[in-house]
Tab-separated table of C-alpha atoms in Angstrom:
chain	number	residue	atom	x	y	z
A	1	MET	CA	39.067	10.958	-50.533
A	2	LEU	CA	36.266	13.485	-50.816
A	3	ARG	CA	33.723	10.681	-50.977
A	4	GLN	CA	35.045	9.119	-47.778
A	5	LEU	CA	34.980	12.525	-46.052
A	6	ALA	CA	31.370	13.066	-47.123
A	7	ILE	CA	30.396	9.630	-45.790
A	8	SER	CA	32.104	10.366	-42.462
A	9	ILE	CA	30.303	13.702	-42.112
A	10	ALA	CA	26.947	12.095	-42.950
A	11	THR	CA	27.570	9.383	-40.359
A	12	LEU	CA	28.382	11.939	-37.652
A	13	ILE	CA	25.248	13.930	-38.481
A	14	ALA	CA	23.109	10.780	-38.304
A	15	LEU	CA	24.601	9.790	-34.954
A	16	SER	CA	24.074	13.276	-33.537
A	17	HIS	CA	20.367	12.989	-34.311
A	18	SER	CA	19.915	9.439	-33.022
A	19	PRO	CA	18.047	8.812	-29.727
A	20	LEU	CA	21.137	7.146	-28.256
A	21	ALA	CA	23.277	10.215	-28.880
A	22	ARG	CA	20.679	12.513	-27.369
A	23	ALA	CA	20.420	10.332	-24.268
A	24	GLU	CA	24.157	10.266	-23.532
A	25	ALA	CA	24.085	13.415	-21.396
A	26	TRP	CA	23.046	12.335	-17.898
A	27	PHE	CA	22.578	14.588	-14.888
A	28	GLU	CA	21.657	14.213	-11.246
A	29	VAL	CA	18.883	16.546	-10.088
A	30	GLU	CA	18.154	17.535	-6.493
A	31	VAL	CA	15.118	19.649	-5.591
A	32	TYR	CA	13.926	21.152	-2.316
A	33	ILE	CA	10.624	23.069	-2.138
A	34	PHE	CA	9.335	24.831	0.959
A	35	GLU	CA	6.291	26.886	1.844
A	36	ARG	CA	6.748	30.392	3.212
A	37	GLN	CA	4.191	31.915	5.583
A	38	SER	CA	3.961	35.492	4.335
A	39	GLN	CA	1.595	38.426	4.565
A	40	SER	CA	1.603	39.082	0.830
A	41	THR	CA	-1.345	41.106	-0.501
A	42	GLU	CA	-0.762	40.012	-4.097
A	43	GLN	CA	-3.870	38.876	-5.989
A	44	TRP	CA	-3.479	35.370	-7.362
A	45	PRO	CA	-5.267	33.914	-10.408
A	46	MET	CA	-8.839	32.669	-9.955
A	47	ALA	CA	-8.037	29.159	-11.251
A	48	PRO	CA	-4.960	26.911	-11.022
A	49	ILE	CA	-2.478	27.203	-13.882
A	50	GLU	CA	-2.688	24.383	-16.389
A	51	THR	CA	-0.285	21.534	-15.705
A	52	LYS	CA	-0.128	18.545	-18.058
A	53	THR	CA	0.605	15.906	-15.453
A	54	ASN	CA	-0.845	13.066	-17.548
A	55	ARG	CA	2.335	12.764	-19.623
A	56	ALA	CA	4.784	13.508	-16.808
A	57	ILE	CA	7.002	10.874	-15.171
A	58	ASP	CA	5.815	10.092	-11.647
A	59	LEU	CA	8.608	9.047	-9.275
A	60	ILE	CA	6.614	9.771	-6.104
A	61	SER	CA	3.509	7.553	-6.303
A	62	PRO	CA	5.384	4.221	-6.205
A	63	VAL	CA	7.025	5.380	-2.955
A	64	VAL	CA	4.106	6.931	-1.034
A	65	GLY	CA	1.038	5.314	-2.614
A	66	GLN	CA	-0.499	1.856	-2.440
A	67	ALA	CA	-0.579	0.422	-5.941
A	68	VAL	CA	-3.720	-1.283	-7.206
A	69	VAL	CA	-4.033	-2.735	-10.693
A	70	SER	CA	-7.639	-3.080	-11.858
A	71	MET	CA	-8.361	-5.533	-14.625
A	72	SER	CA	-11.689	-6.516	-16.156
A	73	ASN	CA	-12.547	-9.596	-18.189
A	74	GLU	CA	-15.647	-11.275	-19.537
A	75	SER	CA	-16.365	-13.310	-16.404
A	76	ALA	CA	-15.836	-10.933	-13.504
A	77	PRO	CA	-13.777	-7.891	-12.621
A	78	CYS	CA	-10.477	-8.623	-10.964
A	79	THR	CA	-8.341	-6.291	-8.892
A	80	LEU	CA	-4.735	-7.453	-8.920
A	81	VAL	CA	-2.743	-6.834	-5.767
A	82	TYR	CA	0.959	-7.457	-5.291
A	83	ASP	CA	2.585	-8.863	-2.193
A	84	ALA	CA	6.082	-8.147	-0.854
A	85	ASP	CA	7.561	-10.732	-3.225
A	86	ALA	CA	5.882	-9.094	-6.253
A	87	ASN	CA	3.508	-12.042	-6.689
A	88	SER	CA	0.132	-10.967	-8.048
A	89	HIS	CA	-3.298	-12.323	-7.243
A	90	CYS	CA	-6.907	-11.200	-7.400
A	91	ALA	CA	-8.294	-9.533	-4.319
A	92	GLU	CA	-10.926	-11.591	-2.535
A	93	SER	CA	-14.489	-10.856	-3.636
A	94	THR	CA	-17.597	-10.372	-1.555
A	95	SER	CA	-20.786	-12.334	-2.071
A	96	THR	CA	-22.082	-9.619	-4.368
A	97	GLY	CA	-19.104	-10.020	-6.670
A	98	THR	CA	-17.462	-6.719	-5.823
A	99	ASN	CA	-13.784	-6.561	-4.899
A	100	THR	CA	-12.645	-5.940	-1.366
A	101	ASP	CA	-10.385	-3.085	-0.477
A	102	ALA	CA	-7.157	-4.086	-2.140
A	103	THR	CA	-5.072	-1.900	0.114
A	104	THR	CA	-5.578	-4.375	2.961
A	105	GLU	CA	-3.643	-6.915	0.911
A	106	MET	CA	-0.488	-4.793	0.689
A	107	SER	CA	2.481	-5.720	2.849
A	108	ASN	CA	3.048	-3.123	5.597
A	109	GLY	CA	1.375	-0.516	3.403
A	110	ASP	CA	4.425	-0.444	1.116
A	111	ALA	CA	3.748	0.594	-2.449
A	112	LEU	CA	5.037	-1.457	-5.338
A	113	ALA	CA	5.474	-0.225	-8.887
A	114	VAL	CA	3.328	-2.723	-10.752
A	115	SER	CA	2.816	-3.612	-14.356
A	116	ASP	CA	1.441	-6.656	-16.121
A	117	PRO	CA	2.347	-6.742	-19.816
A	118	SER	CA	0.098	-9.764	-20.379
A	119	THR	CA	-3.018	-7.731	-19.621
A	120	SER	CA	-3.512	-4.850	-22.003
A	121	ASN	CA	-6.645	-3.706	-20.113
A	122	ALA	CA	-4.890	-3.409	-16.746
A	123	VAL	CA	-4.956	0.056	-15.183
A	124	THR	CA	-2.660	1.003	-12.305
A	125	SER	CA	-3.992	3.400	-9.698
A	126	TYR	CA	-2.754	4.480	-6.274
A	127	ARG	CA	-4.299	5.089	-2.892
A	128	TYR	CA	-2.540	7.872	-1.022
A	129	PRO	CA	-2.219	8.996	2.586
A	130	SER	CA	-3.883	12.269	3.529
A	131	VAL	CA	-0.464	13.946	3.837
A	132	ILE	CA	2.613	13.192	1.728
A	133	PRO	CA	5.964	13.054	3.591
A	134	SER	CA	8.285	15.867	2.616
A	135	GLU	CA	11.271	13.523	2.240
A	136	ILE	CA	10.952	11.288	-0.835
A	137	GLY	CA	13.562	8.649	-1.613
A	138	SER	CA	14.041	5.027	-2.579
A	139	GLY	CA	14.456	2.430	0.147
A	140	SER	CA	18.123	1.867	-0.691
A	141	GLN	CA	20.800	3.544	-2.756
A	142	ALA	CA	19.938	3.483	-6.447
A	143	TYR	CA	21.735	4.256	-9.692
A	144	ALA	CA	20.540	4.692	-13.250
A	145	SER	CA	21.417	2.169	-15.926
A	146	GLN	CA	22.027	2.679	-19.610
A	147	GLY	CA	18.794	2.862	-21.555
A	148	SER	CA	16.626	3.506	-18.485
A	149	GLY	CA	14.564	6.566	-17.723
A	150	PRO	CA	14.765	8.767	-14.619
A	151	VAL	CA	15.636	6.909	-11.416
A	152	LEU	CA	14.745	8.070	-7.903
A	153	LEU	CA	17.689	8.012	-5.483
A	154	ALA	CA	17.780	7.394	-1.747
A	155	SER	CA	17.591	10.379	0.595
A	156	SER	CA	21.158	9.662	1.712
A	157	GLN	CA	22.379	10.352	-1.839
A	158	GLY	CA	21.255	13.976	-1.683
A	159	GLN	CA	23.533	16.900	-0.843
A	160	PHE	CA	21.095	19.506	0.505
A	161	ALA	CA	21.162	18.540	4.196
A	162	SER	CA	22.829	21.775	5.349
A	163	ILE	CA	20.678	23.933	3.047
A	164	ILE	CA	17.467	22.334	4.311
A	165	SER	CA	18.577	22.704	7.919
A	166	SER	CA	19.361	26.384	7.405
A	167	LEU	CA	16.101	27.196	5.596
A	168	SER	CA	13.998	25.202	8.071
A	169	ARG	CA	15.298	27.329	10.931
A	170	GLU	CA	13.907	30.489	9.345
A	171	ARG	CA	10.610	31.482	10.903
A	172	GLY	CA	7.572	30.699	8.767
A	173	ASN	CA	9.279	28.183	6.471
A	174	ARG	CA	7.873	24.663	6.202
A	175	SER	CA	9.309	21.840	4.099
A	176	LEU	CA	7.102	20.475	1.336
A	177	LEU	CA	9.298	18.275	-0.851
A	178	HIS	CA	12.885	17.076	-1.077
A	179	MET	CA	13.987	14.446	-3.609
A	180	THR	CA	16.947	13.504	-5.799
A	181	TRP	CA	16.986	11.586	-9.070
A	182	GLN	CA	19.133	10.820	-12.124
A	183	GLN	CA	17.867	11.364	-15.639
A	184	PRO	CA	19.043	11.616	-19.255
A	185	MET	CA	18.795	15.112	-20.725
A	186	MET	CA	17.070	15.593	-24.064
A	187	GLY	CA	16.344	18.587	-26.233
A	188	LYS	CA	13.179	20.551	-25.577
A	189	SER	CA	11.081	18.623	-28.110
A	190	GLY	CA	12.086	15.255	-26.639
A	191	SER	CA	12.016	16.168	-22.954
A	192	VAL	CA	9.433	14.702	-20.571
A	193	PRO	CA	8.587	16.601	-17.358
A	194	ILE	CA	8.805	15.147	-13.857
A	195	ARG	CA	5.610	15.175	-11.776
A	196	LEU	CA	5.985	16.854	-8.382
A	197	PHE	CA	3.324	16.787	-5.675
A	198	ALA	CA	3.469	17.097	-1.908
A	199	GLY	CA	1.731	18.170	1.257
A	200	LYS	CA	-1.904	17.743	2.236
A	201	ASP	CA	-4.719	16.290	0.137
A	202	TYR	CA	-7.652	18.742	0.137
A	203	SER	CA	-10.030	16.608	-1.966
A	204	ALA	CA	-12.265	15.823	1.028
A	205	SER	CA	-13.070	19.519	1.504
A	206	TYR	CA	-12.490	21.270	-1.832
A	207	HIS	CA	-12.922	20.739	-5.544
A	208	PHE	CA	-9.865	21.128	-7.770
A	209	ASP	CA	-11.065	24.578	-8.911
A	210	GLY	CA	-11.080	25.769	-5.275
A	211	ARG	CA	-14.799	25.622	-4.467
A	212	GLN	CA	-15.746	24.166	-1.119
A	213	ILE	CA	-17.479	20.770	-1.119
A	214	VAL	CA	-20.863	21.080	0.576
A	215	GLN	CA	-22.226	17.570	0.020
A	216	GLN	CA	-21.243	16.488	3.521
A	217	ALA	CA	-24.400	18.037	4.965
A	218	MET	CA	-26.559	16.209	2.412
A	219	ALA	CA	-24.888	12.909	3.258
A	220	SER	CA	-25.471	13.495	6.973
A	221	ALA	CA	-29.165	14.154	6.359
A	222	MET	CA	-29.479	10.741	4.698
A	223	GLN	CA	-28.145	8.891	7.751
A	224	GLY	CA	-30.684	6.780	9.620
A	225	ASP	CA	-31.155	6.608	13.362
A	226	ASN	CA	-28.830	3.621	13.516
A	227	GLY	CA	-26.075	5.469	11.684
A	228	THR	CA	-26.561	3.636	8.385
A	229	THR	CA	-27.250	5.324	5.089
A	230	GLY	CA	-30.893	5.306	4.051
A	231	MET	CA	-31.402	4.835	0.308
A	232	MET	CA	-27.752	4.887	-0.735
A	233	THR	CA	-26.286	1.575	-1.891
A	234	GLU	CA	-22.749	0.478	-2.587
A	235	THR	CA	-23.332	0.631	-6.340
A	236	SER	CA	-24.557	4.239	-6.132
A	237	ALA	CA	-21.710	5.458	-3.925
A	238	PRO	CA	-19.632	8.145	-5.634
A	239	LEU	CA	-16.118	7.369	-6.777
A	240	LEU	CA	-13.247	8.577	-4.663
A	241	PRO	CA	-12.181	12.026	-5.894
A	242	SER	CA	-8.760	12.607	-7.371
A	243	PRO	CA	-6.335	14.111	-4.849
A	244	VAL	CA	-6.075	17.891	-4.652
A	245	TRP	CA	-2.519	18.248	-3.404
A	246	GLN	CA	-1.159	21.217	-1.508
A	247	LEU	CA	1.656	21.338	-4.073
A	248	ASP	CA	1.185	19.885	-7.524
A	249	GLY	CA	2.612	20.346	-11.004
A	250	THR	CA	5.608	19.568	-13.165
A	251	LEU	CA	9.299	20.336	-13.482
A	252	ASN	CA	10.757	20.052	-16.974
A	253	ILE	CA	14.517	20.144	-17.582
A	254	TYR	CA	16.013	20.062	-21.072
A	255	LEU	CA	19.356	20.615	-22.760
A	256	SER	CA	19.764	23.054	-25.628
A	257	HIS	CA	23.434	24.145	-25.579
A	258	TYR	CA	22.547	25.269	-22.042
A	259	LEU	CA	20.359	23.697	-19.371
A	260	TYR	CA	16.844	25.075	-18.980
A	261	ILE	CA	14.279	24.464	-16.257
A	262	GLU	CA	10.538	25.065	-16.610
A	263	THR	CA	8.287	24.979	-13.559
A	264	ALA	CA	4.490	24.744	-13.663
A	265	LEU	CA	3.477	24.346	-10.025
A	266	ASN	CA	0.391	25.249	-7.997
A	267	LEU	CA	0.542	25.840	-4.249
A	268	ARG	CA	-2.882	25.579	-2.600
A	269	LYS	CA	-3.783	27.559	0.523
A	270	GLU	CA	-7.057	27.789	2.381
A	271	GLY	CA	-8.631	31.221	2.436
A	272	ARG	CA	-11.913	33.004	1.903
A	273	LYS	CA	-13.449	34.456	-1.209
A	274	LEU	CA	-16.577	36.488	-2.058
A	275	MET	CA	-18.867	33.932	-3.691
A	276	PRO	CA	-22.561	33.891	-4.715
A	277	VAL	CA	-24.759	32.113	-2.175
A	278	ALA	CA	-26.614	28.962	-3.138
A	279	ALA	CA	-29.719	29.318	-5.305
A	280	ASP	CA	-32.207	28.575	-2.518
A	281	GLU	CA	-30.548	31.071	-0.187
A	282	ALA	CA	-30.395	33.673	-2.929
A	283	SER	CA	-34.132	33.387	-3.546
A	284	MET	CA	-34.749	34.017	0.136
A	285	ASN	CA	-32.420	37.004	0.313
A	286	ALA	CA	-33.188	38.642	-3.022
A	287	THR	CA	-35.502	41.650	-2.805
A	288	SER	CA	-36.722	41.256	-6.386
A	289	THR	CA	-36.284	38.962	-9.371
A	290	ALA	CA	-34.012	41.542	-11.004
A	291	ALA	CA	-31.693	41.853	-8.033
A	292	ALA	CA	-28.151	40.547	-8.363
A	293	PRO	CA	-27.390	37.305	-6.463
A	294	ALA	CA	-26.180	37.909	-2.934
A	295	LYS	CA	-22.525	37.201	-2.224
A	296	VAL	CA	-20.905	36.130	0.999
A	297	MET	CA	-17.347	35.375	2.122
A	298	THR	CA	-16.953	31.633	1.615
A	299	PRO	CA	-14.094	29.213	2.377
A	300	TYR	CA	-12.044	28.779	-0.782
A	301	LEU	CA	-8.862	26.923	-1.740
A	302	MET	CA	-6.545	29.504	-3.239
A	303	SER	CA	-4.125	28.545	-6.012
A	304	ILE	CA	-0.722	30.235	-6.054
A	305	PRO	CA	1.364	29.609	-9.192
A	306	LEU	CA	5.106	29.103	-9.512
A	307	GLU	CA	5.625	29.307	-13.265
A	308	GLN	CA	9.137	30.117	-14.456
A	309	ASN	CA	11.484	29.359	-17.330
A	310	ARG	CA	15.147	29.853	-16.507
A	311	ARG	CA	18.501	29.057	-18.048
A	312	VAL	CA	20.862	27.525	-15.506
A	313	LYS	CA	24.388	26.180	-15.257
A	314	SER	CA	25.194	22.666	-14.166
A	315	ASP	CA	26.612	22.111	-10.667
A	316	GLU	CA	25.454	25.557	-9.511
A	317	ILE	CA	22.788	25.811	-6.798
A	318	HIS	CA	19.862	27.897	-8.038
A	319	TYR	CA	17.090	29.445	-5.987
A	320	LEU	CA	13.653	30.256	-7.411
A	321	ASP	CA	12.093	32.886	-5.189
A	322	HIS	CA	8.389	33.482	-4.634
A	323	PRO	CA	6.346	35.368	-2.002
A	324	GLU	CA	4.675	32.148	-0.820
A	325	MET	CA	7.273	29.447	-1.504
A	326	GLY	CA	10.809	28.778	-2.604
A	327	MET	CA	12.626	26.176	-4.682
A	328	VAL	CA	16.280	25.190	-4.430
A	329	ILE	CA	17.564	23.108	-7.339
A	330	GLN	CA	20.928	21.767	-8.449
A	331	ILE	CA	21.648	19.853	-11.676
A	332	ARG	CA	24.918	17.977	-11.267
A	333	LYS	CA	27.022	16.418	-13.989
A	334	MET	CA	27.418	12.664	-13.762
A	335	ALA	CA	29.104	9.885	-15.698
A	336	GLN	CA	27.274	7.947	-18.349
A	337	PRO	CA	25.512	5.005	-16.583
A	338	ASN	CA	26.698	1.488	-17.201
A	339	ALA	CA	24.576	-1.131	-18.879
């Protein structure tokens, strides 16, 4: 009898630590983030807070971006593009052997989540619009299935319509992001954050660290009389910069007796900052070699952090306040998904 009891207890302990047992708690998450136009005099950090977006789950890119899978082989590089029926083919090549813009091959600009397990060297990237829509949702109603990861739902499956309408009517508020998804809840060690980004892409004007990009003037100086670039060739053209989104970061939710949410978000706003002038200008303005570099007010992309760790209750609507933005979040209980 005692032996059977010990075996039963050991079995229960093993099941409680298995991945399947940890994944049985499913929740539906709805998030609404808005920007607030305020006159706050608070001093924000010089650099954006660190956000580890490389390991986060991205539910937004497949909806708003144009997916391009680049694959190289021994003969020639190939850029795979996917049509509306999910059939893949190489993008047409120019006479020089370089690929054409794969985004012209996409159907109606719709993004497709792409993957090709037969090509281990395939890399998926996305081309984005200059501004991300604030409303993010799947094209039709969606539901999670057993064994799957987080699933983005349609906008119609959200429940924040009245909240968004009320907050949008307040003067100075502007919607940045609204989305709803279903996900399994793990413990803190096994949780994977969700990537959140929205708003305008500032990469054409600013570096990620906030400094203004000044190469535009140099590029203009290299233009010929006929509007073509002088010595620059296609092979020497710089790569497209990574997007610098108005809102970017992660939201991590995990279950440890209670529900916990961790936000690591940066809100970017254009402003001005006292910066040293360029080296050639400094040499002209300096009165002596020992003089400190001159500083002038320069356009700068400010970074405003929203970094919180809060214990919450399921089904309750929680509001994370901030002088420059706000987040409304609800984590709703849901039934275990079917297979």
